[in-house]
Short mmCIF file of C-alpha atoms and ligand atoms in Angstrom, two decimals:
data_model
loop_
_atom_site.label_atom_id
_atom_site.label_comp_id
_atom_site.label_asym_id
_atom_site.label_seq_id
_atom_site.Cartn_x
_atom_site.Cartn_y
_atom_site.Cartn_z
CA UNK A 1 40.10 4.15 -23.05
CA UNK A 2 36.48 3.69 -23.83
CA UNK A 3 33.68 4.47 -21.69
CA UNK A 4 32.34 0.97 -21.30
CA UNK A 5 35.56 -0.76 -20.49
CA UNK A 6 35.79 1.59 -17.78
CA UNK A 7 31.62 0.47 -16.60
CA UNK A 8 32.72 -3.30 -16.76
CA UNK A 9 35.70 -2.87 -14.55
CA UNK A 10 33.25 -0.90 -11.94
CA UNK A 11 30.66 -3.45 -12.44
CA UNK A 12 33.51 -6.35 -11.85
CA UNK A 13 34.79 -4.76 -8.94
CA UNK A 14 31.52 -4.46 -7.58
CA UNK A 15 30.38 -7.77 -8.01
CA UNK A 16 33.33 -9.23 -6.36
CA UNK A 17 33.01 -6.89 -3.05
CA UNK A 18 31.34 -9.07 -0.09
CA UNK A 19 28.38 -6.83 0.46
CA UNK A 20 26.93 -7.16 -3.34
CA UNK A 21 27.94 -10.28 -4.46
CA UNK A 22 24.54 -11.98 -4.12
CA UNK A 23 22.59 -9.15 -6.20
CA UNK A 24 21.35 -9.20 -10.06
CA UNK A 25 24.19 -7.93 -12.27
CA UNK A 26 21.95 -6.03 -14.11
CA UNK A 27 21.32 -4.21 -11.16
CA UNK A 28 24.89 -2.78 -10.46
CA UNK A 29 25.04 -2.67 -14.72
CA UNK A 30 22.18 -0.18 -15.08
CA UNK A 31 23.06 1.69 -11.31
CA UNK A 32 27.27 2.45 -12.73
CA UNK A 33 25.46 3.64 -15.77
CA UNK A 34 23.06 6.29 -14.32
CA UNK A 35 25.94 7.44 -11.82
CA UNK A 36 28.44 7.38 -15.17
CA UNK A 37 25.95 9.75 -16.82
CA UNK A 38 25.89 12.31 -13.93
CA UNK A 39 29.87 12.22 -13.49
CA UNK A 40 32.63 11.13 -14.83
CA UNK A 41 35.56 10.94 -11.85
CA UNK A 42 35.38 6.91 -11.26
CA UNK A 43 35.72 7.39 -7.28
CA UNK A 44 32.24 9.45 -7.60
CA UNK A 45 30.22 6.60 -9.56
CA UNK A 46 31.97 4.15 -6.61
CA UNK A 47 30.25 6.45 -4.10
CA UNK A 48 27.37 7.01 -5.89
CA UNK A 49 26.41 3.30 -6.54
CA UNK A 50 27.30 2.22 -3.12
CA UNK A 51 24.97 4.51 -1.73
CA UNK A 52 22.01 3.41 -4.21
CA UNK A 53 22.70 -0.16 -3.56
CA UNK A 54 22.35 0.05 0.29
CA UNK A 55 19.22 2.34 0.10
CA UNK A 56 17.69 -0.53 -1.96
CA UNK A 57 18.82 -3.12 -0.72
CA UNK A 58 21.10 -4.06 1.82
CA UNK A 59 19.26 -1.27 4.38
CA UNK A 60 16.46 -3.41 4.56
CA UNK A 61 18.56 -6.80 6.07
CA UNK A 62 18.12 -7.20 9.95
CA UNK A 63 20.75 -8.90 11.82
CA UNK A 64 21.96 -12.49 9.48
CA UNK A 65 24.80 -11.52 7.03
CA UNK A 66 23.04 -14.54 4.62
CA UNK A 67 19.20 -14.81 4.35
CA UNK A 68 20.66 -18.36 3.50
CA UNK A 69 21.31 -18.90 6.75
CA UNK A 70 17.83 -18.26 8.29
CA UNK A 71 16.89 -22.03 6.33
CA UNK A 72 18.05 -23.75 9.27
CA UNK A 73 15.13 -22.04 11.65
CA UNK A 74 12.49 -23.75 8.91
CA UNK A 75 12.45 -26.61 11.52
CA UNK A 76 9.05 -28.42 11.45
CA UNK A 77 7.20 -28.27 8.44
CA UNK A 78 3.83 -29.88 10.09
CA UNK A 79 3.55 -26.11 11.03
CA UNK A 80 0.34 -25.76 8.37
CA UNK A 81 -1.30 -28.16 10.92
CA UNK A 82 -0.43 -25.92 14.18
CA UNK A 83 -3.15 -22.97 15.40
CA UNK A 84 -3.23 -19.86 13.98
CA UNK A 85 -1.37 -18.21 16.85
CA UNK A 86 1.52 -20.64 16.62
CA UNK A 87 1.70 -19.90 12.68
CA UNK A 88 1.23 -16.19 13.64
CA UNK A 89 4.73 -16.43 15.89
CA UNK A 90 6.22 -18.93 13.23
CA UNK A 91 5.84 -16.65 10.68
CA UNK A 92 6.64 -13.44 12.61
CA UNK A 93 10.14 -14.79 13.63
CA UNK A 94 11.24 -14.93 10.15
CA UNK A 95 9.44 -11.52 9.00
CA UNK A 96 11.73 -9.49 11.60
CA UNK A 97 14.06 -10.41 9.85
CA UNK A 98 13.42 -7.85 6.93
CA UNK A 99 12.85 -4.16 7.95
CA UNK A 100 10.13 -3.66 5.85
CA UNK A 101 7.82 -6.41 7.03
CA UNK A 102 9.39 -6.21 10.53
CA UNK A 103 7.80 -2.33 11.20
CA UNK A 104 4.66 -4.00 9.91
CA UNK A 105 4.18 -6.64 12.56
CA UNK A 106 2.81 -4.27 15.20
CA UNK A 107 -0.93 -4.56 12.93
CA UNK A 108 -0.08 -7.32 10.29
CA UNK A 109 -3.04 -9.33 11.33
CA UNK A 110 -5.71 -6.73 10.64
CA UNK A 111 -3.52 -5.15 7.28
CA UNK A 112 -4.40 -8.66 5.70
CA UNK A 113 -7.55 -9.59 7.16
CA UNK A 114 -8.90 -6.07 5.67
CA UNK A 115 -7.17 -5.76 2.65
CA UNK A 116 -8.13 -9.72 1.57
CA UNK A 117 -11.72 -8.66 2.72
CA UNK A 118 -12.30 -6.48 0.10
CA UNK A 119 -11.04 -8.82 -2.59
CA UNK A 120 -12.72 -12.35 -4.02
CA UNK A 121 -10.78 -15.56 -3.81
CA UNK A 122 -7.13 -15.44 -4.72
CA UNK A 123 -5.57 -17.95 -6.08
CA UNK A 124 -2.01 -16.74 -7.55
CA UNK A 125 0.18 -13.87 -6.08
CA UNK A 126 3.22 -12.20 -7.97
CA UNK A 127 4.87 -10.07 -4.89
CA UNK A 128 7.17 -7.80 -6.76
CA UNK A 129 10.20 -6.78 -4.22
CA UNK A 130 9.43 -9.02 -1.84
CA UNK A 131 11.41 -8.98 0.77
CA UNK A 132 10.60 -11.58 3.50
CA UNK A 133 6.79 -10.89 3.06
CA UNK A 134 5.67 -14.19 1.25
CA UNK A 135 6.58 -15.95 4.79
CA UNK A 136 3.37 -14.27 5.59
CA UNK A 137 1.67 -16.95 3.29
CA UNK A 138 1.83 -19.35 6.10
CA UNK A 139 -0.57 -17.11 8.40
CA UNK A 140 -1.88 -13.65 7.38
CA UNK A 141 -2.55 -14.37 4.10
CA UNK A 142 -6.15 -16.21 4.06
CA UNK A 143 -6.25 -19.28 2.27
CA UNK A 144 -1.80 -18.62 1.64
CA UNK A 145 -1.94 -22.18 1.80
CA UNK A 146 -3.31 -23.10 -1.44
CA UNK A 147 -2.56 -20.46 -3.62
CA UNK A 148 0.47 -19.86 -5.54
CA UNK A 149 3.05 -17.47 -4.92
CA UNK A 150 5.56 -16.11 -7.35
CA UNK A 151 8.10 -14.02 -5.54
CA UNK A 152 10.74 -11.12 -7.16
CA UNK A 153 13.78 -9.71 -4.92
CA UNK A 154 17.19 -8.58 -6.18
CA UNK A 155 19.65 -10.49 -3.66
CA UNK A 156 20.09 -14.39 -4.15
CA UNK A 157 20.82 -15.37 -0.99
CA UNK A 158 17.16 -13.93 0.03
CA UNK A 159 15.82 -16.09 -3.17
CA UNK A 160 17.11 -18.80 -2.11
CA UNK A 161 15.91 -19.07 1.15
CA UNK A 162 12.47 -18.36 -0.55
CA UNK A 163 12.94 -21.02 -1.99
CA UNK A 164 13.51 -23.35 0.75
CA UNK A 165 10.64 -22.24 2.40
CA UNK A 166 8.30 -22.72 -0.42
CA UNK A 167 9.95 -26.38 -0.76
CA UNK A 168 10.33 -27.18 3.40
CA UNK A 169 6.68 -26.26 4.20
CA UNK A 170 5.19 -27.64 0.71
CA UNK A 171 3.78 -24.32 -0.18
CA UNK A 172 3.16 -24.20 -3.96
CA UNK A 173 5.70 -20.97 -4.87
CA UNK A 174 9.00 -19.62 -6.36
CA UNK A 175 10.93 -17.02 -5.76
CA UNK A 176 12.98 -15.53 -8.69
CA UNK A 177 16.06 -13.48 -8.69
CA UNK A 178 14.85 -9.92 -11.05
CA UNK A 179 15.92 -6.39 -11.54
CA UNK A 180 12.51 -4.08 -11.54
CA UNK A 181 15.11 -1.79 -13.02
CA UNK A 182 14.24 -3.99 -16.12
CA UNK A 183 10.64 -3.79 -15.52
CA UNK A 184 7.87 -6.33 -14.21
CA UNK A 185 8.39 -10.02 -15.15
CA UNK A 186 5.97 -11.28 -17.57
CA UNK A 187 3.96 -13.70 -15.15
CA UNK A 188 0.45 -14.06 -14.50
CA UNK A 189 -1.07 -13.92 -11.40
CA UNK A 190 -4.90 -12.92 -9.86
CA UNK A 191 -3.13 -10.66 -7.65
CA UNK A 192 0.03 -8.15 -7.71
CA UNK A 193 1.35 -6.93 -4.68
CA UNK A 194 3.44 -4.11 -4.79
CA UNK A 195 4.25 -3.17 -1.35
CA UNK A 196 6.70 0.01 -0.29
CA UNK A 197 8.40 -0.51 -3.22
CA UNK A 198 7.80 2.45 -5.67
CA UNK A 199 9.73 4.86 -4.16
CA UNK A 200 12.93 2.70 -3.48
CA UNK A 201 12.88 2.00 -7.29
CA UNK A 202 11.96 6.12 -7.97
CA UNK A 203 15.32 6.26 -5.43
CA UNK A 204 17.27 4.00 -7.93
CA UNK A 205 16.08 5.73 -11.41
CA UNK A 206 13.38 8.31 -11.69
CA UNK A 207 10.52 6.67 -13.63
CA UNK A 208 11.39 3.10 -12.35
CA UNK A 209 8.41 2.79 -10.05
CA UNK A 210 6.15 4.18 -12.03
CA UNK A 211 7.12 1.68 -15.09
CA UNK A 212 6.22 -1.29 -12.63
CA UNK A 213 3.01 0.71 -11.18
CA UNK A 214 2.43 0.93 -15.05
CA UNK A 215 2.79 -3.01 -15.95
CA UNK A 216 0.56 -4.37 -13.39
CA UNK A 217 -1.57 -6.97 -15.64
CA UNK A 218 -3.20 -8.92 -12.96
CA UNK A 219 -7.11 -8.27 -12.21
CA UNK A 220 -6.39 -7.15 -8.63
CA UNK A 221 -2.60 -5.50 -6.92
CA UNK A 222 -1.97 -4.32 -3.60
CA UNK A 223 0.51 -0.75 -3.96
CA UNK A 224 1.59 0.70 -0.93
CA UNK A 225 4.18 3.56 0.69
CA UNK A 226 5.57 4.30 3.78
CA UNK A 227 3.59 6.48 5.74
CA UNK A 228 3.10 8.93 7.71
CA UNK A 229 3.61 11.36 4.71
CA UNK A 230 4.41 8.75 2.50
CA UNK A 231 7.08 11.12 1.15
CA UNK A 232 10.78 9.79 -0.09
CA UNK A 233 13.48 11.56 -1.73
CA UNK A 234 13.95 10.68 -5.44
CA UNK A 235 17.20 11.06 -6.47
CA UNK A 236 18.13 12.80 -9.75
CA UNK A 237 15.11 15.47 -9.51
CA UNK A 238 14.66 18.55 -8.72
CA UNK A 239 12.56 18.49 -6.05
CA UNK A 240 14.02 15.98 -3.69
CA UNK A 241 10.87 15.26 -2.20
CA UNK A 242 7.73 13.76 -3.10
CA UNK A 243 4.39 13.05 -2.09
CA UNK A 244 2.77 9.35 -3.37
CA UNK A 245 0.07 9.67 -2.14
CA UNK A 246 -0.95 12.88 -3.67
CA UNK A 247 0.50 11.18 -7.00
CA UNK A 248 -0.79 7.74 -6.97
CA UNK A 249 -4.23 9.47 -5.85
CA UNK A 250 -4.10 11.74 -8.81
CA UNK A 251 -2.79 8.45 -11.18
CA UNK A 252 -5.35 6.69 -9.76
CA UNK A 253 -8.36 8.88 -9.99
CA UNK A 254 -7.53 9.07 -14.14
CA UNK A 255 -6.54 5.02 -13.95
CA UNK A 256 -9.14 2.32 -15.29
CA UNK A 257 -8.04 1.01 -11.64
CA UNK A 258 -11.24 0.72 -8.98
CA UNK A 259 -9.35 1.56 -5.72
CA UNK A 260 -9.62 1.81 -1.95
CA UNK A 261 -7.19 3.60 0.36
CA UNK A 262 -5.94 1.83 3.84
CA UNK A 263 -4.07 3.75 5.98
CA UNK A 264 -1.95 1.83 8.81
CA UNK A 265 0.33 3.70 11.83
CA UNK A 266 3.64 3.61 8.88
CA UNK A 267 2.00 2.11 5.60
CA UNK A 268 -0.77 3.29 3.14
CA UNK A 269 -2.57 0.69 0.84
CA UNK A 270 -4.39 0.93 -2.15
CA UNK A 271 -6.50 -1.95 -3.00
CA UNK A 272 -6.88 -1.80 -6.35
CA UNK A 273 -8.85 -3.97 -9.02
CA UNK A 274 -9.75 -3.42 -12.56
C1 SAM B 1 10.83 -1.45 1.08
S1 SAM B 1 11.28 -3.13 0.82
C2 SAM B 1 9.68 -3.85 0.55
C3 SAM B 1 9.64 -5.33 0.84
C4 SAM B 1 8.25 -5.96 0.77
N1 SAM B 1 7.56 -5.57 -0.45
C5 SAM B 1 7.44 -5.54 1.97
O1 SAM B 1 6.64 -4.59 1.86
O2 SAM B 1 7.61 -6.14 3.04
C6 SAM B 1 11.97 -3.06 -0.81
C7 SAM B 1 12.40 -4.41 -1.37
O3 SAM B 1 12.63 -4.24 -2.76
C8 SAM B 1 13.81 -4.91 -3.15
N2 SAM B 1 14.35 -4.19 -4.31
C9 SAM B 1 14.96 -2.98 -4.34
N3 SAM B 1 15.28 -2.64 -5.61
C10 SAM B 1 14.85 -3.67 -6.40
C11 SAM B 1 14.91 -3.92 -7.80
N4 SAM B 1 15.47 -3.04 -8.64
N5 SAM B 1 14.39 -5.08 -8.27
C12 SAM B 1 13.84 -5.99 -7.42
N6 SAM B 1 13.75 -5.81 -6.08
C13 SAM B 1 14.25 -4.66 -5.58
C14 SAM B 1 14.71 -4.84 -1.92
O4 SAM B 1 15.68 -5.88 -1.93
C15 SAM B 1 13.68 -4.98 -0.78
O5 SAM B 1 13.48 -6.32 -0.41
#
């Protein structure tokens, strides 16, 4: 039988099981061809990609089985007209909902207020690996309002309750279903934000973060990593575990890239611009 019979059977499989149905198929294509090359017994690529896909992915859903289902909460979209505080606990309800910007609620008010502060007016974002974080647009982002947001996340269900929101609260924004796998999407934007997501696409394919770190062609981009140590494994290498910091600070330091460091109790930011 030949080898990529066997990879589209996986991949069908795959995209039929509950869990995985609402991700890019290029996604499960390219992860049952990196586990192929490392093994060849079927049952070990199953385990293999399973394991990838929930460190990517579905680790970072709180609570709803459907990110669909969270369109219902939307509820009145004269928020824009509400104070700040009641935007602040508008917008926080839905961002628990996502670990990543949930563990980032505890100082989410000062991470934007200083890293906008050291930037000039923005008025288009491209959030690569979103998550929930362009609900943020309706409070902690200054002037989120009237800028536009493109947003980038693997699972479709998330995407389309992106989309929703952009639509229910008149906020000028898409979200798109991509694979970063693939690279960056060719959009233009004044600012990139690129936050904890290196290392969950180094954890995917070694290289993959750094490719997206790499095709940043906005003026301005926001990269950050889990802190304290801002160490993750990367699978496939050697050494399982790296530092970022210590590499982004040495990529940096030889980059055309301008950059200040922010560090926050779990998150480090560079603020980069050209
Ligand atoms: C650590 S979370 C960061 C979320 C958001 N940037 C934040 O800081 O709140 C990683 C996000 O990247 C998404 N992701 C993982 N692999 C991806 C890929 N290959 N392409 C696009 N998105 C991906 C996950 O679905 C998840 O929402």
């Amino acid at each position: 039988m030949e080898p990529t019979q066997d990879f589209s059977e996986l991949v069908e499989r795959l995209t039929h099981t509950k869990n995985y149905r609402e991700l890019d198929l290029s996604f499960i294509e390219r992860l049952v061809s990196n586990a192929a090359k490392a093994s060849s017994d079927e049952k070990e690529i199953l385990k293999s990609v399973k394991h990838a896909i929930h460190q990517a992915v579905n680790a970072f859903r709180v609570g709803e089985d459907s990110y669909r289902d969270l369109a219902i909460q939307l509820g009145d979209h004269a928020i824009h007209d509400r104070p700040v505080e009641e935007r602040q606990l508008y917008a926080a309800d839905f961002l628990r909902r996502h670990a990543s910007s949930k563990e980032r609620l505890p100082f989410i008010r000062r991470y934007y207020q200083e890293i906008f502060s050291g930037l000039p007016p923005i008025r288009s974002i491209l959030d690569l690996g979103c998550g929930l974080n362009p609900i943020a647009a309706v409070s902690f982002i200054p002037n989120g309002r009237d800028l536009h947001y493109t947003a980038v996340d693997l699972p479709l269900d998330l995407v389309d309750f992106l989309n929703d929101f952009f639509q229910f609260l008149d906020l000028s924004g898409t979200a798109l279903q991509g694979n970063l796998l693939n690279g960056a999407p060719d959009i233009d934007a004044d600012l990139t934000l690129i936050q904890k997501i290196i290392p969950v696409l180094e954890r995917s394919e070694t290289g993959a973060g750094r490719r997206v770190f790499d095709e940043i062609r906005s003026p301005f981009a926001v990269v950050s990593f889990p802190a304290p140590a801002a160490k993750a494994k990367r699978s496939g290498s050697a050494a399982s575990s790296v530092d970022f910091e210590t590499e982004y600070d040495a990529i940096l330091s030889a980059s055309g890239w301008d950059s200040t460091k922010l560090r926050y109790p779990n998150e480090i930011v560079y603020v980069l611009k050209r």
